Amino acid sequence: MNPIAIRLLNQQLISPQFRHPAEVVHYMGAMQAQEYRLMRWAVAMRTSKPSHQAFQKAFDEGRIIRLHLMRGTWQLVSDEDYWPLIDLFAPKAIAVTKGWMSSNRISIPEDELMHIRDILMQTAETKGSATKEDFVQALAEKDLQMDDHRLSYHIRMAELSGILCSGKLLPMKATYALTAHRVKQKKQLDVDEALMYVARKYFQSRQPATLEDFAWWSGLNIGQCKKGIELLGNTIHTERWKGRDFYLTDDCRTRGFRKGKFLLIPPYDEYLISYKSRDVVLPTEHRHRAHNNSGIFQPIIAHDGTICGNWSPFKEDCQATFFEDTHHQQDILPQWQAYKKFL
């Protein structure tokens, strides 16, 4: 087994199978969207012809939705997956959010939660796509003031309740819209169906991956993760590599890998953040160059799938720093030009 080549293929980073951004997000299940500007490149680089216009169109039409979901962080999901994922992940996400509120000594009574939610909904209804500043203004018009932290919790709870989701794509600011206006309601899955659905999406797009990888990515407990894998039955199997059991689906992509490819990967990308077993692609001695223990991830360069350097997405000119002197800046110029063309 060549786990690096298999991850590149199934993550759609080599020989991508999809043309449209919404297809990529639907295939991946959920994609980290911490960095508002670079989440667009994370999706587009997994298409056969990266296009910012195509991403914006899919986002503005509500085919791609951004919201807080797993692990208390920002995710992109497709409109098709929105309700199944909300139903499965929101209860734990709400509990985690309430825990954070408690640790920050913030208490939001139920009557306040409902009152502010009504104002957020009215503002989103009026604006179509409302910014946080719009919410602040709407509250001020009703002689209500609150700090940014408290307002963020109100918005997040509305997201996790399926009331608010992302609105139109702006260059730098997140917007919020009424979910009812952007995402069609779908038939609800029971718990087992939802676990199997998420397990299937995770392993088909991140394989080879371990049970611990799945638990980390999903935020579900080990028992739930094991149940999801068991429900996949004989469509999934394990292969042992360097003392660990990795799961692969029986339709795993194994052909199409091309040597010599450099990739400019944005921070918080699924290529790293999907796993606990990051050492498969990231040499341990360079881990601190890719992410720290506080969950801050850096833009990274991969050569044939192995992380080998950092790059600067917001500079006018190509700027790269390699971990070792076996690579040089000119090696990534074709990828830099593709990135700039996308922008």
JSON list of N, CA and C in Angstrom, two decimals, residues 223-265:
[
{"chain": "A", "resi": 223, "resn": "GLY", "atom": "N", "xyz": [-17.32, 4.75, 20.03]},
{"chain": "A", "resi": 223, "resn": "GLY", "atom": "CA", "xyz": [-18.41, 3.80, 19.82]},
{"chain": "A", "resi": 223, "resn": "GLY", "atom": "C", "xyz": [-19.24, 4.14, 18.59]},
{"chain": "A", "resi": 224, "resn": "GLN", "atom": "N", "xyz": [-19.56, 5.42, 18.42]},
{"chain": "A", "resi": 224, "resn": "GLN", "atom": "CA", "xyz": [-20.32, 5.84, 17.24]},
{"chain": "A", "resi": 224, "resn": "GLN", "atom": "C", "xyz": [-19.53, 5.60, 15.96]},
{"chain": "A", "resi": 225, "resn": "CYS", "atom": "N", "xyz": [-18.23, 5.88, 16.01]},
{"chain": "A", "resi": 225, "resn": "CYS", "atom": "CA", "xyz": [-17.39, 5.69, 14.83]},
{"chain": "A", "resi": 225, "resn": "CYS", "atom": "C", "xyz": [-17.29, 4.22, 14.45]},
{"chain": "A", "resi": 226, "resn": "LYS", "atom": "N", "xyz": [-17.12, 3.36, 15.45]},
{"chain": "A", "resi": 226, "resn": "LYS", "atom": "CA", "xyz": [-17.08, 1.93, 15.18]},
{"chain": "A", "resi": 226, "resn": "LYS", "atom": "C", "xyz": [-18.39, 1.46, 14.57]},
{"chain": "A", "resi": 227, "resn": "LYS", "atom": "N", "xyz": [-19.50, 1.97, 15.09]},
{"chain": "A", "resi": 227, "resn": "LYS", "atom": "CA", "xyz": [-20.82, 1.58, 14.57]},
{"chain": "A", "resi": 227, "resn": "LYS", "atom": "C", "xyz": [-20.96, 2.00, 13.11]},
{"chain": "A", "resi": 228, "resn": "GLY", "atom": "N", "xyz": [-20.53, 3.23, 12.78]},
{"chain": "A", "resi": 228, "resn": "GLY", "atom": "CA", "xyz": [-20.61, 3.69, 11.40]},
{"chain": "A", "resi": 228, "resn": "GLY", "atom": "C", "xyz": [-19.81, 2.81, 10.46]},
{"chain": "A", "resi": 229, "resn": "ILE", "atom": "N", "xyz": [-18.61, 2.39, 10.90]},
{"chain": "A", "resi": 229, "resn": "ILE", "atom": "CA", "xyz": [-17.78, 1.51, 10.07]},
{"chain": "A", "resi": 229, "resn": "ILE", "atom": "C", "xyz": [-18.43, 0.14, 9.93]},
{"chain": "A", "resi": 230, "resn": "GLU", "atom": "N", "xyz": [-18.95, -0.40, 11.03]},
{"chain": "A", "resi": 230, "resn": "GLU", "atom": "CA", "xyz": [-19.60, -1.72, 10.98]},
{"chain": "A", "resi": 230, "resn": "GLU", "atom": "C", "xyz": [-20.78, -1.71, 10.02]},
{"chain": "A", "resi": 231, "resn": "LEU", "atom": "N", "xyz": [-21.51, -0.63, 9.99]},
{"chain": "A", "resi": 231, "resn": "LEU", "atom": "CA", "xyz": [-22.68, -0.54, 9.11]},
{"chain": "A", "resi": 231, "resn": "LEU", "atom": "C", "xyz": [-22.30, -0.54, 7.64]},
{"chain": "A", "resi": 232, "resn": "LEU", "atom": "N", "xyz": [-21.05, -0.20, 7.34]},
{"chain": "A", "resi": 232, "resn": "LEU", "atom": "CA", "xyz": [-20.59, -0.24, 5.94]},
{"chain": "A", "resi": 232, "resn": "LEU", "atom": "C", "xyz": [-20.38, -1.67, 5.46]},
{"chain": "A", "resi": 233, "resn": "GLY", "atom": "N", "xyz": [-20.35, -2.61, 6.39]},
{"chain": "A", "resi": 233, "resn": "GLY", "atom": "CA", "xyz": [-20.28, -4.02, 6.03]},
{"chain": "A", "resi": 233, "resn": "GLY", "atom": "C", "xyz": [-19.06, -4.38, 5.21]},
{"chain": "A", "resi": 234, "resn": "ASN", "atom": "N", "xyz": [-19.28, -5.17, 4.15]},
{"chain": "A", "resi": 234, "resn": "ASN", "atom": "CA", "xyz": [-18.16, -5.66, 3.35]},
{"chain": "A", "resi": 234, "resn": "ASN", "atom": "C", "xyz": [-17.72, -4.68, 2.26]},
{"chain": "A", "resi": 235, "resn": "THR", "atom": "N", "xyz": [-18.20, -3.43, 2.34]},
{"chain": "A", "resi": 235, "resn": "THR", "atom": "CA", "xyz": [-17.73, -2.42, 1.37]},
{"chain": "A", "resi": 235, "resn": "THR", "atom": "C", "xyz": [-16.47, -1.74, 1.84]},
{"chain": "A", "resi": 236, "resn": "ILE", "atom": "N", "xyz": [-16.00, -2.11, 3.04]},
{"chain": "A", "resi": 236, "resn": "ILE", "atom": "CA", "xyz": [-14.79, -1.49, 3.59]},
{"chain": "A", "resi": 236, "resn": "ILE", "atom": "C", "xyz": [-13.94, -2.59, 4.22]},
{"chain": "A", "resi": 237, "resn": "HIS", "atom": "N", "xyz": [-12.61, -2.42, 4.17]},
{"chain": "A", "resi": 237, "resn": "HIS", "atom": "CA", "xyz": [-11.70, -3.41, 4.72]},
{"chain": "A", "resi": 237, "resn": "HIS", "atom": "C", "xyz": [-10.49, -2.70, 5.32]},
{"chain": "A", "resi": 238, "resn": "THR", "atom": "N", "xyz": [-9.66, -3.43, 6.02]},
{"chain": "A", "resi": 238, "resn": "THR", "atom": "CA", "xyz": [-8.46, -2.83, 6.61]},
{"chain": "A", "resi": 238, "resn": "THR", "atom": "C", "xyz": [-7.20, -3.38, 5.96]},
{"chain": "A", "resi": 239, "resn": "GLU", "atom": "N", "xyz": [-6.18, -2.55, 5.94]},
{"chain": "A", "resi": 239, "resn": "GLU", "atom": "CA", "xyz": [-4.84, -2.97, 5.55]},
{"chain": "A", "resi": 239, "resn": "GLU", "atom": "C", "xyz": [-3.87, -2.43, 6.60]},
{"chain": "A", "resi": 240, "resn": "ARG", "atom": "N", "xyz": [-2.91, -3.24, 6.96]},
{"chain": "A", "resi": 240, "resn": "ARG", "atom": "CA", "xyz": [-1.97, -2.86, 8.00]},
{"chain": "A", "resi": 240, "resn": "ARG", "atom": "C", "xyz": [-0.75, -2.19, 7.37]},
{"chain": "A", "resi": 241, "resn": "TRP", "atom": "N", "xyz": [-0.35, -1.06, 7.95]},
{"chain": "A", "resi": 241, "resn": "TRP", "atom": "CA", "xyz": [0.80, -0.31, 7.44]},
{"chain": "A", "resi": 241, "resn": "TRP", "atom": "C", "xyz": [1.55, 0.27, 8.63]},
{"chain": "A", "resi": 242, "resn": "LYS", "atom": "N", "xyz": [2.79, -0.11, 8.76]},
{"chain": "A", "resi": 242, "resn": "LYS", "atom": "CA", "xyz": [3.66, 0.36, 9.85]},
{"chain": "A", "resi": 242, "resn": "LYS", "atom": "C", "xyz": [2.99, 0.22, 11.22]},
{"chain": "A", "resi": 243, "resn": "GLY", "atom": "N", "xyz": [2.39, -0.95, 11.42]},
{"chain": "A", "resi": 243, "resn": "GLY", "atom": "CA", "xyz": [1.83, -1.26, 12.73]},
{"chain": "A", "resi": 243, "resn": "GLY", "atom": "C", "xyz": [0.46, -0.71, 13.01]},
{"chain": "A", "resi": 244, "resn": "ARG", "atom": "N", "xyz": [-0.18, -0.05, 12.02]},
{"chain": "A", "resi": 244, "resn": "ARG", "atom": "CA", "xyz": [-1.51, 0.52, 12.24]},
{"chain": "A", "resi": 244, "resn": "ARG", "atom": "C", "xyz": [-2.49, -0.02, 11.21]},
{"chain": "A", "resi": 245, "resn": "ASP", "atom": "N", "xyz": [-3.74, -0.14, 11.61]},
{"chain": "A", "resi": 245, "resn": "ASP", "atom": "CA", "xyz": [-4.79, -0.60, 10.69]},
{"chain": "A", "resi": 245, "resn": "ASP", "atom": "C", "xyz": [-5.46, 0.60, 10.03]},
{"chain": "A", "resi": 246, "resn": "PHE", "atom": "N", "xyz": [-5.42, 0.61, 8.72]},
{"chain": "A", "resi": 246, "resn": "PHE", "atom": "CA", "xyz": [-6.04, 1.67, 7.93]},
{"chain": "A", "resi": 246, "resn": "PHE", "atom": "C", "xyz": [-7.24, 1.10, 7.17]},
{"chain": "A", "resi": 247, "resn": "TYR", "atom": "N", "xyz": [-8.31, 1.87, 7.15]},
{"chain": "A", "resi": 247, "resn": "TYR", "atom": "CA", "xyz": [-9.52, 1.45, 6.42]},
{"chain": "A", "resi": 247, "resn": "TYR", "atom": "C", "xyz": [-9.48, 1.98, 5.00]},
{"chain": "A", "resi": 248, "resn": "LEU", "atom": "N", "xyz": [-9.93, 1.13, 4.07]},
{"chain": "A", "resi": 248, "resn": "LEU", "atom": "CA", "xyz": [-10.08, 1.51, 2.67]},
{"chain": "A", "resi": 248, "resn": "LEU", "atom": "C", "xyz": [-11.40, 0.95, 2.17]},
{"chain": "A", "resi": 249, "resn": "THR", "atom": "N", "xyz": [-12.07, 1.69, 1.30]},
{"chain": "A", "resi": 249, "resn": "THR", "atom": "CA", "xyz": [-13.29, 1.18, 0.70]},
{"chain": "A", "resi": 249, "resn": "THR", "atom": "C", "xyz": [-12.94, 0.30, -0.48]},
{"chain": "A", "resi": 250, "resn": "ASP", "atom": "N", "xyz": [-13.86, -0.56, -0.85]},
{"chain": "A", "resi": 250, "resn": "ASP", "atom": "CA", "xyz": [-13.58, -1.50, -1.94]},
{"chain": "A", "resi": 250, "resn": "ASP", "atom": "C", "xyz": [-13.54, -0.83, -3.30]},
{"chain": "A", "resi": 251, "resn": "ASP", "atom": "N", "xyz": [-14.02, 0.41, -3.40]},
{"chain": "A", "resi": 251, "resn": "ASP", "atom": "CA", "xyz": [-13.92, 1.15, -4.67]},
{"chain": "A", "resi": 251, "resn": "ASP", "atom": "C", "xyz": [-12.85, 2.24, -4.58]},
{"chain": "A", "resi": 252, "resn": "CYS", "atom": "N", "xyz": [-11.87, 2.03, -3.72]},
{"chain": "A", "resi": 252, "resn": "CYS", "atom": "CA", "xyz": [-10.79, 3.00, -3.51]},
{"chain": "A", "resi": 252, "resn": "CYS", "atom": "C", "xyz": [-10.05, 3.30, -4.82]},
{"chain": "A", "resi": 253, "resn": "ARG", "atom": "N", "xyz": [-9.76, 4.57, -5.04]},
{"chain": "A", "resi": 253, "resn": "ARG", "atom": "CA", "xyz": [-8.95, 4.96, -6.20]},
{"chain": "A", "resi": 253, "resn": "ARG", "atom": "C", "xyz": [-7.48, 4.65, -5.93]},
{"chain": "A", "resi": 254, "resn": "THR", "atom": "N", "xyz": [-6.85, 3.94, -6.82]},
{"chain": "A", "resi": 254, "resn": "THR", "atom": "CA", "xyz": [-5.43, 3.63, -6.68]},
{"chain": "A", "resi": 254, "resn": "THR", "atom": "C", "xyz": [-4.64, 3.96, -7.93]},
{"chain": "A", "resi": 255, "resn": "ARG", "atom": "N", "xyz": [-5.30, 4.36, -9.00]},
{"chain": "A", "resi": 255, "resn": "ARG", "atom": "CA", "xyz": [-4.61, 4.65, -10.25]},
{"chain": "A", "resi": 255, "resn": "ARG", "atom": "C", "xyz": [-4.78, 6.12, -10.63]},
{"chain": "A", "resi": 256, "resn": "GLY", "atom": "N", "xyz": [-3.73, 6.67, -11.21]},
{"chain": "A", "resi": 256, "resn": "GLY", "atom": "CA", "xyz": [-3.78, 8.05, -11.65]},
{"chain": "A", "resi": 256, "resn": "GLY", "atom": "C", "xyz": [-2.72, 8.92, -11.00]},
{"chain": "A", "resi": 257, "resn": "PHE", "atom": "N", "xyz": [-1.95, 8.34, -10.07]},
{"chain": "A", "resi": 257, "resn": "PHE", "atom": "CA", "xyz": [-0.91, 9.11, -9.38]},
{"chain": "A", "resi": 257, "resn": "PHE", "atom": "C", "xyz": [0.23, 9.43, -10.35]},
{"chain": "A", "resi": 258, "resn": "ARG", "atom": "N", "xyz": [0.67, 10.70, -10.32]},
{"chain": "A", "resi": 258, "resn": "ARG", "atom": "CA", "xyz": [1.77, 11.12, -11.19]},
{"chain": "A", "resi": 258, "resn": "ARG", "atom": "C", "xyz": [2.87, 11.71, -10.30]},
{"chain": "A", "resi": 259, "resn": "LYS", "atom": "N", "xyz": [4.08, 11.26, -10.49]},
{"chain": "A", "resi": 259, "resn": "LYS", "atom": "CA", "xyz": [5.20, 11.78, -9.72]},
{"chain": "A", "resi": 259, "resn": "LYS", "atom": "C", "xyz": [5.62, 13.16, -10.21]},
{"chain": "A", "resi": 260, "resn": "GLY", "atom": "N", "xyz": [6.28, 13.91, -9.31]},
{"chain": "A", "resi": 260, "resn": "GLY", "atom": "CA", "xyz": [6.82, 15.21, -9.68]},
{"chain": "A", "resi": 260, "resn": "GLY", "atom": "C", "xyz": [5.89, 16.37, -9.43]},
{"chain": "A", "resi": 261, "resn": "LYS", "atom": "N", "xyz": [4.72, 16.12, -8.85]},
{"chain": "A", "resi": 261, "resn": "LYS", "atom": "CA", "xyz": [3.70, 17.16, -8.68]},
{"chain": "A", "resi": 261, "resn": "LYS", "atom": "C", "xyz": [3.91, 17.93, -7.37]},
{"chain": "A", "resi": 262, "resn": "PHE", "atom": "N", "xyz": [3.91, 19.25, -7.47]},
{"chain": "A", "resi": 262, "resn": "PHE", "atom": "CA", "xyz": [3.88, 20.12, -6.30]},
{"chain": "A", "resi": 262, "resn": "PHE", "atom": "C", "xyz": [2.46, 20.62, -6.09]},
{"chain": "A", "resi": 263, "resn": "LEU", "atom": "N", "xyz": [2.07, 20.81, -4.84]},
{"chain": "A", "resi": 263, "resn": "LEU", "atom": "CA", "xyz": [0.75, 21.34, -4.50]},
{"chain": "A", "resi": 263, "resn": "LEU", "atom": "C", "xyz": [0.91, 22.49, -3.52]},
{"chain": "A", "resi": 264, "resn": "LEU", "atom": "N", "xyz": [0.18, 23.58, -3.77]},
{"chain": "A", "resi": 264, "resn": "LEU", "atom": "CA", "xyz": [0.12, 24.69, -2.82]},
{"chain": "A", "resi": 264, "resn": "LEU", "atom": "C", "xyz": [-1.19, 24.54, -2.04]},
{"chain": "A", "resi": 265, "resn": "ILE", "atom": "N", "xyz": [-1.06, 24.11, -0.81]},
{"chain": "A", "resi": 265, "resn": "ILE", "atom": "CA", "xyz": [-2.21, 23.72, -0.01]},
{"chain": "A", "resi": 265, "resn": "ILE", "atom": "C", "xyz": [-2.50, 24.80, 1.03]}
]
